[in-house]
Amino acid sequence: MALKDEKSAGVLVKEKSINKDQSVSTVKNYINGKWVLSIGTETVDVINPANKKIIGRCPLGNSQDVDNAVKAAKEAFKTWREVPTIDRVQILFRLKSLLEKNLEDLAKLCTEENGKILIESRGDVRRGIQMIETACGMPTLIMGKSFEDVASGIDCHAVRRPLGVFGAITPFNFPPMVPFWFWPFAVACGNTFILKPSERVPLTQSRVFELVEEAGMPKGVLNLVNGSKEVVNTLCKHPDIKGISFVGSTPVAKHVYETACSHGKRVQALGGAKNFMVVLPDAVMEQAAKTVFESCTGCAGQRCLAGSVILGVGDASHIIEKEIVKLANQAKVGNGLDPSSNIGPLISEDARKRVKGLIQSAIDEGAKVLVDGREGIENLDGYFLKPTVISEVKQNMKIAKEEIFGPVICLGKVESFDEAIKWLNSSEYGNTASLFTTNGAAARKFSYEVEPSMIGINIGVPAPMAFFSFGGSKASFFGDIKAHGQASIDFYTDTKVTIQRWVKNSSIW
Ligand code: NAD
């Protein structure tokens, strides 16, 4: 409970906890160009998962907070949409250089609140900056089309126009990056925006918004509302919001998609995943094993693009198993700020319990644990789990079907390439799939026949770059228009077509 408010320069209000001998800060909202306390009075603790220390508090905002942000954004839209695109992106150019300057601090903050190791946090910030760089190209990206003499003496042209206020709701696993998947594109197109980050990792975005302010974003154009369900549901139903971008687990993605669609909004909702990696006998095994291992255990397995089930075809299964066991035994879990750590903690005790439960379910269903990451973590302070390798995984096992979101590698054996493709296509999810091979024809067959939308050939984390579209299929994506690149211009604009005929008035010339 707060004892005192210390006036701070911007984002955070220092408080003293009654029962805790430490100072923590409560994150503020950023609405209409001002840092304001949330109207919602409840808070949740922000916990460093590497040592369980409380490092901040996140307010659980309410519908009034959202309404205030929407009013500000709606008002700001009237003038922002008239600012030339070339001028709008100057703010993004300034923000890019501020982000570069502050990259190390942002990465450290990300590691503290999320747990991932520093090198991963740096990548997280860097990929966010790439979104800004891509959105800086908006003067070219937003151009329309024209067609002279579409019929005799008639011309036609189409322009892309912003729609109004958009919102985004983001998950805990990429605190700096995921919000940049959306708002830079929306705002560069001339829309105004409200971001709701995950209540588990609100600190990095608070710092980012300080930089947004420093970059000179006009008031009301970009707003930050912290919270959880109430904020999400209000955003999805608010009559003055035109569209919602969401990233998170599949059940919430589906809920957001259904709620916001039924309230007349455009929605793109990116959900959970279960990613398969197929290894053919002709792959370069040592490199494939390293890539597979890094995919499954990077960010402690808490990535929507993380590999989960590895299908070794024929002899490949034994070779890859041996290599992966070796790598799992060498990996060091630890605090992400310690440069000797390879893998950080999971986000919470609940998350760790769930992953441990899934490992147990695999054993109960007949799989074999080759490396048990539940062992040897007793003396570690945080929510750590060592890499776990499970073999003899079968298609009908729970661990082969559910998203794990932990550093667990499931090894399945198949007799043929076709069997591997059939198995991976039977998954309810469709985010990514990878193939390891030196055979071009096999690579083509794989890209052609598998159902997930993002494919890696000898790549473990097939994340398309900012200039390509991003998003899965099946239960990994709800909506029509994906994120990033040109797709985001489609999502954040309407196309207005004018067809015209100018008739000569012969009395003038
Ligand atoms: P989550 O679904 O718990 O939370 C995501 C957001 O939804 C948060 O902002 C949270 O406040 C809100 N939320 C949570 N429960 C809600 C509810 N009942 N009603 C309304 N809002 C609610 O997801 P998470 O645990 O933060 O993130 C991990 C998940 O995100 C994984 O499933 C992962 O695969 C997925 N993810 C997907 C992608 C992708 O590109 N497809 C990218 C990153 C993460």
CSV table of N, CA and C in Angstrom, one decimal, residues 274-285 287-293 295-296 305-321 324 395 409-427 432-439 441-452 454-462:
chain,number,residue,atom,x,y,z
A,274,LYS,N,2.4,-23.8,-31.7
A,274,LYS,CA,3.1,-25.1,-31.4
A,274,LYS,C,3.9,-25.4,-32.6
A,275,ASN,N,5.2,-25.1,-32.5
A,275,ASN,CA,6.0,-25.1,-33.7
A,275,ASN,C,6.8,-26.4,-33.9
A,276,PHE,N,6.8,-26.9,-35.1
A,276,PHE,CA,7.4,-28.2,-35.4
A,276,PHE,C,8.7,-27.9,-36.2
A,277,MET,N,9.7,-28.8,-36.0
A,277,MET,CA,10.9,-28.6,-36.8
A,277,MET,C,11.3,-30.0,-37.3
A,278,VAL,N,11.4,-30.1,-38.6
A,278,VAL,CA,11.7,-31.4,-39.2
A,278,VAL,C,13.2,-31.5,-39.6
A,279,VAL,N,13.8,-32.6,-39.3
A,279,VAL,CA,15.2,-32.8,-39.6
A,279,VAL,C,15.4,-34.0,-40.5
A,280,LEU,N,15.9,-33.7,-41.8
A,280,LEU,CA,16.1,-34.8,-42.7
A,280,LEU,C,17.5,-35.4,-42.5
A,281,PRO,N,17.7,-36.6,-42.9
A,281,PRO,CA,19.0,-37.3,-42.8
A,281,PRO,C,20.1,-36.5,-43.5
A,282,ASP,N,19.8,-35.7,-44.5
A,282,ASP,CA,20.9,-35.0,-45.3
A,282,ASP,C,21.2,-33.7,-44.7
A,283,ALA,N,20.6,-33.3,-43.5
A,283,ALA,CA,20.9,-32.0,-42.9
A,283,ALA,C,22.4,-32.0,-42.4
A,284,VAL,N,22.9,-30.8,-42.2
A,284,VAL,CA,24.2,-30.6,-41.6
A,284,VAL,C,23.9,-30.7,-40.1
A,285,MET,N,24.1,-31.9,-39.5
A,285,MET,CA,23.5,-32.2,-38.2
A,285,MET,C,24.0,-31.4,-37.0
A,287,GLN,N,25.1,-28.3,-37.0
A,287,GLN,CA,24.5,-27.0,-37.1
A,287,GLN,C,23.0,-27.0,-36.9
A,288,ALA,N,22.3,-28.1,-37.4
A,288,ALA,CA,20.9,-28.2,-37.2
A,288,ALA,C,20.6,-28.4,-35.7
A,289,ALA,N,21.4,-29.2,-35.0
A,289,ALA,CA,21.1,-29.4,-33.6
A,289,ALA,C,21.2,-28.1,-32.8
A,290,LYS,N,22.3,-27.3,-33.1
A,290,LYS,CA,22.5,-26.1,-32.4
A,290,LYS,C,21.3,-25.1,-32.6
A,291,THR,N,20.9,-25.1,-33.9
A,291,THR,CA,19.8,-24.1,-34.3
A,291,THR,C,18.5,-24.6,-33.6
A,292,VAL,N,18.2,-25.9,-33.6
A,292,VAL,CA,17.0,-26.4,-33.0
A,292,VAL,C,17.1,-26.1,-31.5
A,293,PHE,N,18.2,-26.4,-30.9
A,293,PHE,CA,18.3,-26.2,-29.4
A,293,PHE,C,18.1,-24.7,-29.1
A,295,SER,N,16.5,-22.5,-30.8
A,295,SER,CA,15.1,-22.2,-31.0
A,295,SER,C,14.1,-22.6,-29.9
A,296,CYS,N,14.4,-23.8,-29.3
A,296,CYS,CA,13.5,-24.3,-28.3
A,296,CYS,C,13.8,-23.7,-26.9
A,305,LEU,N,7.6,-18.2,-31.7
A,305,LEU,CA,8.3,-18.8,-32.8
A,305,LEU,C,9.2,-19.9,-32.3
A,306,ALA,N,9.1,-20.3,-31.0
A,306,ALA,CA,10.0,-21.3,-30.4
A,306,ALA,C,9.7,-22.6,-31.0
A,307,GLY,N,10.8,-23.4,-31.3
A,307,GLY,CA,10.6,-24.8,-31.7
A,307,GLY,C,10.1,-25.6,-30.5
A,308,SER,N,9.3,-26.6,-30.8
A,308,SER,CA,8.7,-27.4,-29.7
A,308,SER,C,8.9,-28.9,-29.9
A,309,VAL,N,8.3,-29.3,-31.1
A,309,VAL,CA,8.4,-30.8,-31.4
A,309,VAL,C,9.4,-30.9,-32.6
A,310,ILE,N,10.4,-31.8,-32.3
A,310,ILE,CA,11.5,-32.0,-33.4
A,310,ILE,C,11.2,-33.4,-34.0
A,311,LEU,N,10.9,-33.4,-35.3
A,311,LEU,CA,10.6,-34.7,-35.9
A,311,LEU,C,11.9,-35.1,-36.8
A,312,GLY,N,12.6,-36.1,-36.2
A,312,GLY,CA,13.7,-36.6,-37.0
A,312,GLY,C,13.3,-37.7,-37.9
A,313,VAL,N,13.6,-37.5,-39.2
A,313,VAL,CA,13.2,-38.5,-40.2
A,313,VAL,C,14.2,-39.6,-40.3
A,314,GLY,N,13.8,-40.9,-40.1
A,314,GLY,CA,14.7,-42.0,-40.2
A,314,GLY,C,15.9,-41.9,-39.2
A,315,ASP,N,17.1,-42.0,-39.8
A,315,ASP,CA,18.3,-42.0,-39.0
A,315,ASP,C,18.6,-40.6,-38.3
A,316,ALA,N,18.0,-39.6,-38.9
A,316,ALA,CA,18.3,-38.2,-38.3
A,316,ALA,C,17.9,-38.2,-36.9
A,317,SER,N,16.9,-38.9,-36.5
A,317,SER,CA,16.3,-38.8,-35.1
A,317,SER,C,17.4,-39.2,-34.1
A,318,HIS,N,18.2,-40.2,-34.3
A,318,HIS,CA,19.2,-40.6,-33.3
A,318,HIS,C,20.3,-39.6,-33.2
A,319,ILE,N,20.7,-39.1,-34.4
A,319,ILE,CA,21.9,-38.2,-34.4
A,319,ILE,C,21.5,-36.9,-33.7
A,320,ILE,N,20.3,-36.4,-34.1
A,320,ILE,CA,19.9,-35.1,-33.5
A,320,ILE,C,19.7,-35.2,-32.0
A,321,GLU,N,19.2,-36.4,-31.6
A,321,GLU,CA,18.9,-36.6,-30.1
A,321,GLU,C,20.2,-36.5,-29.4
A,324,ILE,N,21.5,-32.9,-29.2
A,324,ILE,CA,20.7,-32.0,-28.3
A,324,ILE,C,20.9,-32.3,-26.8
A,395,GLN,N,2.3,-38.5,-31.4
A,395,GLN,CA,1.4,-37.4,-31.8
A,395,GLN,C,0.2,-37.2,-30.9
A,409,ILE,N,12.3,-29.6,-25.1
A,409,ILE,CA,12.5,-30.1,-26.5
A,409,ILE,C,11.9,-31.5,-26.6
A,410,CYS,N,10.9,-31.6,-27.4
A,410,CYS,CA,10.2,-32.9,-27.6
A,410,CYS,C,10.7,-33.6,-28.8
A,411,LEU,N,11.2,-34.8,-28.7
A,411,LEU,CA,11.8,-35.5,-29.9
A,411,LEU,C,10.8,-36.6,-30.3
A,412,GLY,N,10.4,-36.5,-31.6
A,412,GLY,CA,9.5,-37.5,-32.2
A,412,GLY,C,10.3,-38.1,-33.4
A,413,LYS,N,10.0,-39.4,-33.6
A,413,LYS,CA,10.6,-40.1,-34.7
A,413,LYS,C,9.6,-40.5,-35.7
A,414,VAL,N,9.9,-40.2,-37.0
A,414,VAL,CA,9.0,-40.5,-38.1
A,414,VAL,C,9.8,-41.3,-39.2
A,415,GLU,N,9.1,-42.1,-39.9
A,415,GLU,CA,9.8,-42.9,-40.9
A,415,GLU,C,10.0,-42.2,-42.3
A,416,SER,N,9.2,-41.2,-42.5
A,416,SER,CA,9.3,-40.5,-43.8
A,416,SER,C,9.0,-39.0,-43.7
A,417,PHE,N,9.4,-38.3,-44.7
A,417,PHE,CA,9.2,-36.9,-44.8
A,417,PHE,C,7.7,-36.6,-44.9
A,418,ASP,N,7.0,-37.4,-45.6
A,418,ASP,CA,5.5,-37.2,-45.8
A,418,ASP,C,4.8,-37.4,-44.4
A,419,GLU,N,5.3,-38.4,-43.6
A,419,GLU,CA,4.7,-38.6,-42.3
A,419,GLU,C,4.9,-37.4,-41.4
A,420,ALA,N,6.1,-36.8,-41.5
A,420,ALA,CA,6.4,-35.6,-40.7
A,420,ALA,C,5.5,-34.4,-41.1
A,421,ILE,N,5.3,-34.2,-42.4
A,421,ILE,CA,4.4,-33.1,-42.8
A,421,ILE,C,3.0,-33.4,-42.4
A,422,LYS,N,2.6,-34.6,-42.4
A,422,LYS,CA,1.2,-35.0,-42.0
A,422,LYS,C,1.0,-34.7,-40.5
A,423,TRP,N,2.0,-35.1,-39.7
A,423,TRP,CA,1.9,-34.8,-38.3
A,423,TRP,C,1.9,-33.3,-38.0
A,424,LEU,N,2.8,-32.6,-38.6
A,424,LEU,CA,2.8,-31.1,-38.2
A,424,LEU,C,1.5,-30.4,-38.7
A,425,ASN,N,1.0,-30.9,-39.9
A,425,ASN,CA,-0.2,-30.2,-40.4
A,425,ASN,C,-1.5,-30.6,-39.5
A,426,SER,N,-1.3,-31.6,-38.7
A,426,SER,CA,-2.5,-32.0,-37.9
A,426,SER,C,-2.6,-31.1,-36.6
A,427,SER,N,-1.6,-30.3,-36.4
A,427,SER,CA,-1.7,-29.4,-35.2
A,427,SER,C,-2.8,-28.4,-35.4
A,432,THR,N,4.6,-21.3,-37.1
A,432,THR,CA,5.8,-21.5,-37.9
A,432,THR,C,6.1,-23.0,-38.1
A,433,ALA,N,7.0,-23.3,-39.0
A,433,ALA,CA,7.5,-24.7,-39.1
A,433,ALA,C,8.9,-24.5,-39.8
A,434,SER,N,9.8,-25.4,-39.4
A,434,SER,CA,11.2,-25.3,-39.9
A,434,SER,C,11.6,-26.7,-40.5
A,435,LEU,N,12.5,-26.6,-41.5
A,435,LEU,CA,13.0,-27.8,-42.1
A,435,LEU,C,14.5,-27.7,-42.1
A,436,PHE,N,15.2,-28.8,-41.8
A,436,PHE,CA,16.7,-28.8,-41.9
A,436,PHE,C,17.1,-29.8,-42.9
A,437,THR,N,17.7,-29.3,-43.9
A,437,THR,CA,18.1,-30.2,-45.1
A,437,THR,C,19.1,-29.5,-45.9
A,438,THR,N,19.8,-30.3,-46.8
A,438,THR,CA,20.6,-29.6,-47.8
A,438,THR,C,20.0,-29.8,-49.2
A,439,ASN,N,18.8,-30.3,-49.3
A,439,ASN,CA,18.1,-30.6,-50.5
A,439,ASN,C,17.1,-29.6,-50.9
A,441,ALA,N,14.9,-29.5,-53.3
A,441,ALA,CA,13.6,-30.0,-53.7
A,441,ALA,C,12.8,-30.3,-52.4
A,442,ALA,N,13.5,-30.8,-51.4
A,442,ALA,CA,12.8,-31.1,-50.2
A,442,ALA,C,12.3,-29.8,-49.5
A,443,ALA,N,13.2,-28.8,-49.6
A,443,ALA,CA,12.8,-27.4,-49.1
A,443,ALA,C,11.6,-26.9,-49.8
A,444,ARG,N,11.5,-27.0,-51.1
A,444,ARG,CA,10.4,-26.5,-51.8
A,444,ARG,C,9.1,-27.3,-51.4
A,445,LYS,N,9.2,-28.6,-51.4
A,445,LYS,CA,8.0,-29.4,-51.0
A,445,LYS,C,7.5,-29.0,-49.6
A,446,PHE,N,8.4,-28.7,-48.7
A,446,PHE,CA,8.1,-28.4,-47.3
A,446,PHE,C,7.3,-27.0,-47.4
A,447,SER,N,7.9,-26.0,-48.0
A,447,SER,CA,7.2,-24.7,-48.0
A,447,SER,C,5.9,-24.8,-48.7
A,448,TYR,N,5.8,-25.6,-49.7
A,448,TYR,CA,4.5,-25.8,-50.5
A,448,TYR,C,3.4,-26.5,-49.7
A,449,GLU,N,3.8,-27.5,-48.9
A,449,GLU,CA,2.8,-28.4,-48.3
A,449,GLU,C,2.4,-28.1,-46.9
A,450,VAL,N,3.3,-27.4,-46.1
A,450,VAL,CA,2.9,-27.2,-44.7
A,450,VAL,C,2.0,-26.0,-44.5
A,451,GLU,N,1.1,-26.1,-43.5
A,451,GLU,CA,0.1,-25.1,-43.3
A,451,GLU,C,0.5,-23.9,-42.5
A,452,PRO,N,1.5,-23.9,-41.6
A,452,PRO,CA,1.9,-22.7,-40.9
A,452,PRO,C,2.3,-21.6,-41.9
A,454,MET,N,4.6,-19.1,-41.5
A,454,MET,CA,6.0,-18.6,-41.5
A,454,MET,C,6.9,-19.8,-41.5
A,455,ILE,N,7.7,-19.9,-42.5
A,455,ILE,CA,8.5,-21.1,-42.7
A,455,ILE,C,10.0,-20.8,-42.6
A,456,GLY,N,10.8,-21.7,-42.0
A,456,GLY,CA,12.2,-21.6,-41.9
A,456,GLY,C,12.9,-22.7,-42.6
A,457,ILE,N,13.8,-22.4,-43.5
A,457,ILE,CA,14.6,-23.5,-44.1
A,457,ILE,C,16.0,-23.3,-43.5
A,458,ASN,N,16.4,-24.3,-42.7
A,458,ASN,CA,17.7,-24.2,-41.9
A,458,ASN,C,17.7,-23.0,-41.0
A,459,ILE,N,16.6,-22.5,-40.6
A,459,ILE,CA,16.4,-21.4,-39.7
A,459,ILE,C,15.5,-21.8,-38.6
A,460,GLY,N,16.0,-21.5,-37.3
A,460,GLY,CA,15.2,-22.0,-36.2
A,460,GLY,C,14.1,-21.1,-35.7
A,461,VAL,N,14.2,-19.8,-35.9
A,461,VAL,CA,13.2,-18.9,-35.5
A,461,VAL,C,12.8,-18.1,-36.8
A,462,PRO,N,11.8,-18.6,-37.5
A,462,PRO,CA,11.5,-18.0,-38.8
A,462,PRO,C,10.7,-16.7,-38.7
